[in-house]
PDB file of C-alpha atoms in Angstrom:
ATOM      1  CA  MET S1057     -15.858 -13.337   8.070  1.00 92.00           C
ATOM      2  CA  PRO S1058     -13.680 -10.212   8.464  1.00 97.00           C
ATOM      3  CA  ARG S1059     -11.330  -9.199   5.690  1.00 98.00           C
ATOM      4  CA  LEU S1060      -8.008  -7.389   5.923  1.00 98.00           C
ATOM      5  CA  ALA S1061      -7.286  -4.061   4.223  1.00 98.00           C
ATOM      6  CA  LEU S1062      -3.710  -3.079   3.390  1.00 98.00           C
ATOM      7  CA  TYR S1063      -2.702   0.461   2.431  1.00 98.00           C
ATOM      8  CA  THR S1064       0.868   1.189   1.345  1.00 98.00           C
ATOM      9  CA  PHE S1065       2.452   4.558   0.625  1.00 98.00           C
ATOM     10  CA  GLY S1066       5.866   5.751  -0.447  1.00 96.00           C
ATOM     11  CA  VAL S1067       7.331   8.931  -1.903  1.00 96.00           C
ATOM     12  CA  LEU S1068       9.454   8.286  -4.963  1.00 94.00           C
ATOM     13  CA  GLN S1069      12.776  10.010  -5.536  1.00 93.00           C
ATOM     14  CA  ALA S1070      11.636  11.072  -9.008  1.00 93.00           C
ATOM     15  CA  PRO S1071       8.232  11.678 -10.605  1.00 93.00           C
ATOM     16  CA  LEU S1072       6.535   8.678 -12.217  1.00 88.00           C
ATOM     17  CA  ALA S1073       6.902  10.421 -15.589  1.00 90.00           C
ATOM     18  CA  ASP S1074      10.698  10.620 -15.219  1.00 91.00           C
ATOM     19  CA  PRO S1075      12.349   8.722 -18.102  1.00 87.00           C
ATOM     20  CA  SER S1076      15.436   7.689 -16.077  1.00 90.00           C
ATOM     21  CA  PRO S1077      16.563   4.052 -15.922  1.00 90.00           C
ATOM     22  CA  ALA S1078      15.627   3.818 -12.226  1.00 88.00           C
ATOM     23  CA  THR S1079      12.039   4.899 -12.916  1.00 86.00           C
ATOM     24  CA  ARG S1080      11.731   2.515 -15.870  1.00 87.00           C
ATOM     25  CA  GLU S1081      13.097  -0.283 -13.696  1.00 91.00           C
ATOM     26  CA  PHE S1082      10.594   0.509 -10.920  1.00 91.00           C
ATOM     27  CA  TYR S1083       7.716   0.381 -13.417  1.00 86.00           C
ATOM     28  CA  ALA S1084       8.940  -2.881 -14.932  1.00 88.00           C
ATOM     29  CA  ILE S1085       9.254  -4.697 -11.635  1.00 91.00           C
ATOM     30  CA  GLY S1086       5.973  -3.160 -10.425  1.00 88.00           C
ATOM     31  CA  THR S1087       4.060  -4.709 -13.308  1.00 87.00           C
ATOM     32  CA  ASP S1088       5.394  -8.164 -12.435  1.00 92.00           C
ATOM     33  CA  VAL S1089       4.806  -7.637  -8.700  1.00 94.00           C
ATOM     34  CA  TYR S1090       1.133  -6.696  -9.271  1.00 91.00           C
ATOM     35  CA  ARG S1091       0.618  -9.734 -11.503  1.00 94.00           C
ATOM     36  CA  ARG S1092       2.113 -12.133  -8.949  1.00 95.00           C
ATOM     37  CA  ILE S1093       0.387 -10.628  -5.944  1.00 96.00           C
ATOM     38  CA  GLY S1094      -2.930 -10.733  -7.808  1.00 95.00           C
ATOM     39  CA  ALA S1095      -2.523 -14.496  -8.146  1.00 96.00           C
ATOM     40  CA  HIS S1096      -1.454 -15.026  -4.522  1.00 96.00           C
ATOM     41  CA  PRO S1097      -3.676 -17.150  -2.264  1.00 97.00           C
ATOM     42  CA  GLY S1098      -5.727 -14.923   0.032  1.00 98.00           C
ATOM     43  CA  TYR S1099      -5.682 -11.919  -2.317  1.00 98.00           C
ATOM     44  CA  LEU S1100      -9.172 -10.572  -3.010  1.00 98.00           C
ATOM     45  CA  ALA S1101      -8.849  -7.242  -4.838  1.00 97.00           C
ATOM     46  CA  ARG S1102      -6.978  -3.963  -5.152  1.00 96.00           C
ATOM     47  CA  ALA S1103      -8.052  -0.435  -5.937  1.00 96.00           C
ATOM     48  CA  GLU S1104      -7.881   0.304  -9.645  1.00 92.00           C
ATOM     49  CA  PRO S1105      -9.370   3.233 -11.537  1.00 92.00           C
ATOM     50  CA  ALA S1106     -12.876   2.350 -12.716  1.00 88.00           C
ATOM     51  CA  GLY S1107     -12.152   3.872 -16.126  1.00 80.00           C
ATOM     52  CA  GLY S1108      -8.945   1.886 -16.591  1.00 75.00           C
ATOM     53  CA  GLU S1109      -6.735   5.001 -16.664  1.00 73.00           C
ATOM     54  CA  GLN S1110      -3.139   3.803 -16.428  1.00 69.00           C
ATOM     55  CA  GLY S1111      -0.849   5.982 -14.329  1.00 70.00           C
ATOM     56  CA  VAL S1112      -3.629   8.372 -13.249  1.00 80.00           C
ATOM     57  CA  LEU S1113      -4.069   8.709  -9.501  1.00 91.00           C
ATOM     58  CA  PHE S1114      -5.514  12.131  -8.687  1.00 93.00           C
ATOM     59  CA  GLY S1115      -8.872  12.754 -10.328  1.00 89.00           C
ATOM     60  CA  ALA S1116      -9.440   9.166 -11.476  1.00 91.00           C
ATOM     61  CA  ASP S1117     -12.746   7.410 -10.749  1.00 93.00           C
ATOM     62  CA  TRP S1118     -11.908   4.761  -8.153  1.00 96.00           C
ATOM     63  CA  GLY S1119     -15.480   3.506  -7.757  1.00 95.00           C
ATOM     64  CA  ALA S1120     -16.217   1.884  -4.387  1.00 96.00           C
ATOM     65  CA  TRP S1121     -12.612   2.564  -3.253  1.00 97.00           C
ATOM     66  CA  GLY S1122     -13.500   6.260  -2.892  1.00 97.00           C
ATOM     67  CA  GLU S1123     -11.760   9.434  -3.950  1.00 96.00           C
ATOM     68  CA  PHE S1124      -7.993   9.177  -4.165  1.00 96.00           C
ATOM     69  CA  ALA S1125      -6.230  10.629  -1.106  1.00 97.00           C
ATOM     70  CA  VAL S1126      -2.665  10.921   0.184  1.00 97.00           C
ATOM     71  CA  PRO S1127      -1.175  11.589   3.635  1.00 98.00           C
ATOM     72  CA  ALA S1128      -0.685  15.195   4.731  1.00 96.00           C
ATOM     73  CA  TRP S1129       3.100  14.781   4.600  1.00 95.00           C
ATOM     74  CA  TYR S1130       3.100  14.162   0.815  1.00 97.00           C
ATOM     75  CA  GLY S1131       4.352  17.433  -0.647  1.00 92.00           C
ATOM     76  CA  LYS S1132       5.133  16.623  -4.260  1.00 93.00           C
ATOM     77  CA  GLY S1133       3.083  16.972  -7.430  1.00 91.00           C
ATOM     78  CA  HIS S1134      -0.472  15.944  -8.207  1.00 92.00           C
ATOM     79  CA  THR S1135      -0.388  15.966 -12.020  1.00 89.00           C
ATOM     80  CA  ALA S1136       0.547  13.124 -14.366  1.00 83.00           C
ATOM     81  CA  ASP S1137       3.923  14.804 -14.989  1.00 88.00           C
ATOM     82  CA  THR S1138       4.784  15.612 -11.366  1.00 92.00           C
ATOM     83  CA  THR S1139       3.302  12.819  -9.216  1.00 92.00           C
ATOM     84  CA  ALA S1140       6.098  11.118  -7.272  1.00 94.00           C
ATOM     85  CA  LEU S1141       4.416   8.458  -5.191  1.00 95.00           C
ATOM     86  CA  ALA S1142       3.585   4.790  -5.185  1.00 94.00           C
ATOM     87  CA  THR S1143       0.585   3.623  -3.220  1.00 96.00           C
ATOM     88  CA  THR S1144      -1.683   0.603  -3.084  1.00 96.00           C
ATOM     89  CA  LEU S1145      -4.937  -0.305  -1.400  1.00 98.00           C
ATOM     90  CA  SER S1146      -5.781  -3.987  -1.328  1.00 98.00           C
ATOM     91  CA  LEU S1147      -8.096  -6.480   0.318  1.00 98.00           C
ATOM     92  CA  TRP S1148      -7.079  -9.876   1.753  1.00 98.00           C
ATOM     93  CA  THR S1149      -8.706 -12.875   3.387  1.00 98.00           C
ATOM     94  CA  ASP S1150      -6.197 -13.060   6.230  1.00 98.00           C
ATOM     95  CA  LEU S1151      -3.025 -11.679   7.741  1.00 98.00           C
ATOM     96  CA  GLY S1152      -0.812 -14.653   6.860  1.00 97.00           C
ATOM     97  CA  SER S1153      -1.609 -14.483   3.148  1.00 98.00           C
ATOM     98  CA  ALA S1154      -0.947 -10.750   2.950  1.00 98.00           C
ATOM     99  CA  PHE S1155       2.313 -11.104   4.919  1.00 98.00           C
ATOM    100  CA  ASP S1156       3.486 -13.933   2.676  1.00 97.00           C
ATOM    101  CA  ALA S1157       2.703 -11.969  -0.495  1.00 97.00           C
ATOM    102  CA  VAL S1158       4.602  -8.906   0.739  1.00 97.00           C
ATOM    103  CA  TYR S1159       7.653 -10.579   2.306  1.00 97.00           C
ATOM    104  CA  THR S1160       8.410 -13.394  -0.165  1.00 95.00           C
ATOM    105  CA  GLY S1161       9.187 -13.734  -3.840  1.00 93.00           C
ATOM    106  CA  LEU S1162       9.484 -10.841  -6.246  1.00 93.00           C
ATOM    107  CA  HIS S1163       7.918  -8.311  -3.861  1.00 95.00           C
ATOM    108  CA  ARG S1164      10.559  -9.140  -1.246  1.00 95.00           C
ATOM    109  CA  ASP S1165      13.241  -8.587  -3.894  1.00 94.00           C
ATOM    110  CA  ALA S1166      11.693  -5.193  -4.680  1.00 93.00           C
ATOM    111  CA  LEU S1167      11.581  -4.277  -0.978  1.00 94.00           C
ATOM    112  CA  LYS S1168      15.313  -4.888  -0.757  1.00 94.00           C
ATOM    113  CA  ARG S1169      15.769  -2.242  -3.467  1.00 94.00           C
ATOM    114  CA  ARG S1170      13.238   0.281  -2.142  1.00 94.00           C
ATOM    115  CA  HIS S1171      15.922   2.865  -1.326  1.00 94.00           C
ATOM    116  CA  ASP S1172      16.902   2.913  -5.002  1.00 93.00           C
ATOM    117  CA  TRP S1173      13.426   4.275  -5.807  1.00 94.00           C
ATOM    118  CA  PHE S1174      11.907   5.767  -2.643  1.00 95.00           C
ATOM    119  CA  GLU S1175      12.857   8.588  -0.326  1.00 95.00           C
ATOM    120  CA  ARG S1176      13.668   7.510   3.201  1.00 95.00           C
ATOM    121  CA  SER S1177      10.923   8.503   5.604  1.00 95.00           C
ATOM    122  CA  ARG S1178      10.191   8.578   9.305  1.00 95.00           C
ATOM    123  CA  HIS S1179       6.561   7.804   8.444  1.00 97.00           C
ATOM    124  CA  PRO S1180       5.202   4.253   8.267  1.00 97.00           C
ATOM    125  CA  SER S1181       5.011   2.720   4.796  1.00 97.00           C
ATOM    126  CA  HIS S1182       1.927   0.592   5.401  1.00 98.00           C
ATOM    127  CA  VAL S1183      -1.095   0.118   7.610  1.00 98.00           C
ATOM    128  CA  LEU S1184      -3.519  -2.775   8.032  1.00 98.00           C
ATOM    129  CA  TRP S1185      -7.031  -2.914   9.445  1.00 98.00           C
ATOM    130  CA  TRP S1186      -9.917  -5.359   9.640  1.00 98.00           C
ATOM    131  CA  LEU S1187     -13.211  -4.801   7.831  1.00 98.00           C
ATOM    132  CA  PRO S1188     -16.580  -6.556   7.767  1.00 97.00           C
ATOM    133  CA  GLU S1189     -16.991  -8.931   4.827  1.00 95.00           C
ATOM    134  CA  ASP S1190     -19.246  -6.656   2.788  1.00 93.00           C
ATOM    135  CA  VAL S1191     -17.162  -3.445   3.100  1.00 97.00           C
ATOM    136  CA  THR S1192     -14.680  -2.070   0.566  1.00 97.00           C
ATOM    137  CA  PRO S1193     -11.869   0.010   2.078  1.00 98.00           C
ATOM    138  CA  THR S1194     -11.393   3.560   0.823  1.00 98.00           C
ATOM    139  CA  TRP S1195      -8.285   5.559   0.065  1.00 98.00           C
ATOM    140  CA  GLN S1196      -9.219   8.034   2.805  1.00 98.00           C
ATOM    141  CA  GLU S1197      -9.489   5.238   5.383  1.00 98.00           C
ATOM    142  CA  GLY S1198      -6.002   4.103   4.388  1.00 98.00           C
ATOM    143  CA  VAL S1199      -4.615   7.625   4.728  1.00 98.00           C
ATOM    144  CA  ASP S1200      -6.362   8.160   8.063  1.00 98.00           C
ATOM    145  CA  GLY S1201      -5.035   4.849   9.370  1.00 98.00           C
ATOM    146  CA  LEU S1202      -1.469   5.589   8.248  1.00 98.00           C
ATOM    147  CA  GLU S1203      -1.558   9.024   9.860  1.00 98.00           C
ATOM    148  CA  ARG S1204      -2.960   7.595  13.120  1.00 98.00           C
ATOM    149  CA  LEU S1205      -0.350   4.857  13.055  1.00 98.00           C
ATOM    150  CA  HIS S1206       2.371   7.485  12.691  1.00 98.00           C
ATOM    151  CA  ALA S1207       0.957   9.583  15.554  1.00 97.00           C
ATOM    152  CA  HIS S1208       0.017   6.828  18.017  1.00 97.00           C
ATOM    153  CA  GLY S1209       1.665   3.562  16.969  1.00 97.00           C
ATOM    154  CA  PRO S1210      -0.048   0.219  16.329  1.00 98.00           C
ATOM    155  CA  VAL S1211      -3.419  -0.420  17.946  1.00 98.00           C
ATOM    156  CA  PRO S1212      -6.107  -3.027  17.162  1.00 98.00           C
ATOM    157  CA  ARG S1213      -7.811  -0.642  14.723  1.00 97.00           C
ATOM    158  CA  HIS S1214      -4.662   0.306  12.711  1.00 97.00           C
ATOM    159  CA  PHE S1215      -1.539  -1.837  12.829  1.00 98.00           C
ATOM    160  CA  THR S1216       1.492  -3.159  10.941  1.00 98.00           C
ATOM    161  CA  PHE S1217       2.748  -6.568   9.885  1.00 98.00           C
ATOM    162  CA  HIS S1218       5.319  -6.358  12.664  1.00 97.00           C
ATOM    163  CA  GLN S1219       2.758  -5.555  15.379  1.00 98.00           C
ATOM    164  CA  PRO S1220      -0.473  -7.150  14.119  1.00 98.00           C
ATOM    165  CA  PHE S1221      -3.834  -7.758  15.761  1.00 98.00           C
ATOM    166  CA  THR S1222      -6.622 -10.277  15.230  1.00 98.00           C
ATOM    167  CA  PRO S1223     -10.098  -9.135  14.130  1.00 97.00           C
ATOM    168  CA  GLU S1224     -11.069  -9.374  17.806  1.00 97.00           C
ATOM    169  CA  GLY S1225      -8.326  -6.920  18.791  1.00 97.00           C
ATOM    170  CA  THR S1226      -5.843  -9.233  20.471  1.00 97.00           C
ATOM    171  CA  PRO S1227      -2.170  -9.245  19.487  1.00 97.00           C
ATOM    172  CA  ALA S1228      -1.413 -11.652  16.649  1.00 96.00           C
ATOM    173  CA  ARG S1229       1.664 -13.267  15.130  1.00 90.00           C
ATOM    174  CA  THR S1230       2.692 -13.366  11.491  1.00 85.00           C
TER     175      THR S1230
END
């Protein structure tokens, strides 16, 4: 049975290491969001560093999720002190479960406040795609899909929650 990959990407207004109240607030809510989404029906897994490094993105060992990658338009830092991005790569059983996890509860509350933490962008913030049951998505696949989505719009291979497709490639509804 196909599984759904979800890649999200946003550029933060300040580096993750910034000690400001807004950054601390983003971290605090993020911890709760991850915990709740991890318990959501339909959630299978998310990319986490294999070595358990907290807050390390570039250079971490991501195991089967591949080498960490970011879209070409990300122009901020790559070190622990300068990185200013928030990104996720997760795996779901179905479109409805992923949609529900993202657009309800605490994550929905966080989305309403995204402009407090993230730069506004003309680039898409997420991309979805279907995978065979035994395949783990990679960071590079997420980046490639987001860049294609930005250049060409939603298609059956790379799409959004607002213009989704079934595993067979027909338009879907959320």
